[in-house]
XYZ file of C-alpha atoms in Angstrom:
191
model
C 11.091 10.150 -12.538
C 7.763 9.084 -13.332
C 4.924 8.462 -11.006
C 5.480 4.270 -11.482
C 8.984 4.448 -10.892
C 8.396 6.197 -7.221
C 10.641 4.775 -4.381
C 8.336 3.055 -1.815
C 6.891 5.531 0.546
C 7.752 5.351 4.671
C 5.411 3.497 6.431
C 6.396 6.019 9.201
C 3.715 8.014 8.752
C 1.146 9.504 10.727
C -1.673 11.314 9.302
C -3.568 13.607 11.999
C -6.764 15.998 11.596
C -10.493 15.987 13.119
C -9.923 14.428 16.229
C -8.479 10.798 14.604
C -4.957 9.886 13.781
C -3.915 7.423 10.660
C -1.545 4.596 11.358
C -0.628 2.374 9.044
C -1.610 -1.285 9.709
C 0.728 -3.370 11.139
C 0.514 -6.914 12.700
C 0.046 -5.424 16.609
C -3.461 -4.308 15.477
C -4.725 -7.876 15.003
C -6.291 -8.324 18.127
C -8.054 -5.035 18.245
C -9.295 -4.955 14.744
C -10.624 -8.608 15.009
C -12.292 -7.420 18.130
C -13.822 -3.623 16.037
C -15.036 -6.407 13.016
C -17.002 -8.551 15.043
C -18.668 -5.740 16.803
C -19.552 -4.041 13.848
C -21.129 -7.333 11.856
C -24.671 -6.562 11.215
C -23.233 -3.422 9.608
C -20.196 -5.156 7.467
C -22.115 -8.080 6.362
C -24.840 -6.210 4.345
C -22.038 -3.683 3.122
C -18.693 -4.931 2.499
C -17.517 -7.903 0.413
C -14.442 -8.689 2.422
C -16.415 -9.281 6.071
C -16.248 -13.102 6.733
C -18.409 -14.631 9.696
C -15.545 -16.966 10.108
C -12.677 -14.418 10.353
C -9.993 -14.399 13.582
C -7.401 -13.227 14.922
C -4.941 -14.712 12.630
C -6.559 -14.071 9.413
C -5.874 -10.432 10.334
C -2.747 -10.504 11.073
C -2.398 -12.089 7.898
C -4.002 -9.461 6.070
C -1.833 -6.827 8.250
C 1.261 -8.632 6.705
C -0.141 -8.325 2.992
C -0.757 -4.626 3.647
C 2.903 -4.288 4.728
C 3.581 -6.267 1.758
C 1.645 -4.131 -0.971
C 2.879 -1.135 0.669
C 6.340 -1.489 -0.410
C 5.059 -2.629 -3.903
C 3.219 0.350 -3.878
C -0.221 -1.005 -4.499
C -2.016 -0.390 -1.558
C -1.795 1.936 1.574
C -3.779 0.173 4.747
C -3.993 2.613 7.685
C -5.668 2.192 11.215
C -7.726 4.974 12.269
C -7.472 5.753 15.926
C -8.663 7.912 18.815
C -6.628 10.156 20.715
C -6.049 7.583 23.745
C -5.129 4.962 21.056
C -8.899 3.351 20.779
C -9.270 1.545 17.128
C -11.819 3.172 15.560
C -12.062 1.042 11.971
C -9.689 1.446 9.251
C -8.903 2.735 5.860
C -6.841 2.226 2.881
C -5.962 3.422 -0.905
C -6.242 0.250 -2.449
C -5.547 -0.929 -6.402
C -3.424 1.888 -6.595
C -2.769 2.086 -10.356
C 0.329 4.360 -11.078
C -0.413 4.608 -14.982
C -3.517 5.801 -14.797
C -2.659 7.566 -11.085
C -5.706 6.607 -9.764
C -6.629 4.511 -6.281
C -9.850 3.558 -4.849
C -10.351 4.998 -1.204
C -11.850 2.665 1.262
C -13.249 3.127 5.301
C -15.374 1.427 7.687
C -15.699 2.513 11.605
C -16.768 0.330 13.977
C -20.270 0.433 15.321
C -19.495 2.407 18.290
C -17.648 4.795 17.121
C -19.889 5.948 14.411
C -21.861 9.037 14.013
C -19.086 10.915 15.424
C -17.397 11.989 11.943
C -14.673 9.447 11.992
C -14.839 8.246 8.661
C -15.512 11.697 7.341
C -12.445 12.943 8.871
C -10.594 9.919 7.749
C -11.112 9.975 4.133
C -10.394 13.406 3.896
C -7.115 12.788 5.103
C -6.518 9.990 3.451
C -7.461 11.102 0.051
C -5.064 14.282 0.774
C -2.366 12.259 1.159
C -3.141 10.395 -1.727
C -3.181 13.568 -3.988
C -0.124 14.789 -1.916
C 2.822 12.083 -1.486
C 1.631 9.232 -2.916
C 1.077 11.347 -6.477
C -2.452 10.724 -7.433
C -4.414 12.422 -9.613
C -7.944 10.795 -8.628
C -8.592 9.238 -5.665
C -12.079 7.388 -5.851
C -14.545 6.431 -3.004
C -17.128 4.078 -3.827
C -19.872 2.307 -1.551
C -23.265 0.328 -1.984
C -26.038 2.480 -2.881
C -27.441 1.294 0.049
C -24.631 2.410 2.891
C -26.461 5.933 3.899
C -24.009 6.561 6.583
C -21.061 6.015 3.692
C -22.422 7.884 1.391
C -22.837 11.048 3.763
C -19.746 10.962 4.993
C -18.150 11.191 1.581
C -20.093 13.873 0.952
C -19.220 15.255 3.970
C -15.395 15.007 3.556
C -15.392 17.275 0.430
C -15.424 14.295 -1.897
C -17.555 15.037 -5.003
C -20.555 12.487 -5.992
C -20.043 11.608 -9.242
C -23.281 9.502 -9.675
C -24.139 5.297 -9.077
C -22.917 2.572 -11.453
C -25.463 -0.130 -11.303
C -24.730 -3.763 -10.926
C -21.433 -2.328 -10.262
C -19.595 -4.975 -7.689
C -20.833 -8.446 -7.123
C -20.596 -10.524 -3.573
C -22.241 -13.526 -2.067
C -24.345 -13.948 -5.148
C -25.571 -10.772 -5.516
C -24.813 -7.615 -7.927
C -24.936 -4.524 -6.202
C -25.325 -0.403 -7.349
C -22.485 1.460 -6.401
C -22.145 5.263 -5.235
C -19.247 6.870 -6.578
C -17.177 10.099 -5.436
C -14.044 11.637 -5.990
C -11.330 13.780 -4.738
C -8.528 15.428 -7.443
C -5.614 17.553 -6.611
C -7.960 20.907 -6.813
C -10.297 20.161 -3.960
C -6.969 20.399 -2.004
C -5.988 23.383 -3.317
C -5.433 26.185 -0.952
């Protein structure tokens, strides 16, 4: 059976490591991630294209049900990332998962509080393993605006391996942007 022809993957899945557990995002988050996104605005605005000054509750339990969505089509994996005592720390995904070239981009943010506390290290590290593990990748790819220190050292910091920056590289709110780029492949898991 190859790779595109995969049965969808459980969403009963938790992914645990470095003090964080992975959920995957599901409707009952709404609340709490609307509440972690509007904390963390002066941070999103400048660094993410999807952050929305005029986003609520219901736009994202919206996007929780297109996450469920895409997870059965096998296009995207949207996870929670939470403290021990259940706390939303930000989220995380594999998203334009592309079986035929078995490849995803990796995605995190942490909210503003939570940060400099290795979160999002810890999160993309198990993220990307599962990528590489069940879902059947061969590259999982981080990328980030040049500009997003904090991102950039905690891909480093989760074993993912710069790659270099691809200028004018993503484009939002009128403006091109330089983009960092890391990777993980099967062999950084490798025992």
């Amino acid at each position: 059976m190859g790779s595109e022809d995969r049965p969808p993957l459980s969403r009963d899945v938790r992914l645990a490591g470095g003090g964080i557990e992975l959920r995957p995002l599901a409707t009952e988050h709404a609340v709490t991630l609307d509440e972690a996104v509007r904390e963390s605005t002066a941070e999103l605005q400048r660094t993410v294209p999807w952050w929305r000054p005029d986003a609520t509750v219901a736009d994202q339990e919206t996007w929780a049900r297109f996450t469920r969505d895409a997870w059965e089509k096998g296009t995207l994996y949207a996870f929670v990332i939470l403290d021990p005592d259940g706390t939303l720390l930000g989220a995380c995904s594999l998203e334009g998962v592309d079986r035929q070239r078995s490849a995803a981009n990796l995605s995190y943010w942490v909210r503003t509080s939570a940060t400099g506390r290795g979160v999002a290290r810890a999160a993309a590290r198990l993220l990307a393993g599962w990528g590489v593990g069940p879902v059947g990748l061969h590259r999982v790819e981080i990328s980030m605006v040049i500009s997003n220190a904090a991102s950039r050292a905690a891909a480093a910091a989760s074993g993912a391996v710069a790659e270099g920056v691809l200028r004018n590289k993503a484009r939002w709110a009128g403006e091109s942007h330089d983009m960092a780029v890391f990777s993980f492949v099967p062999a950084d898991f490798a025992p």
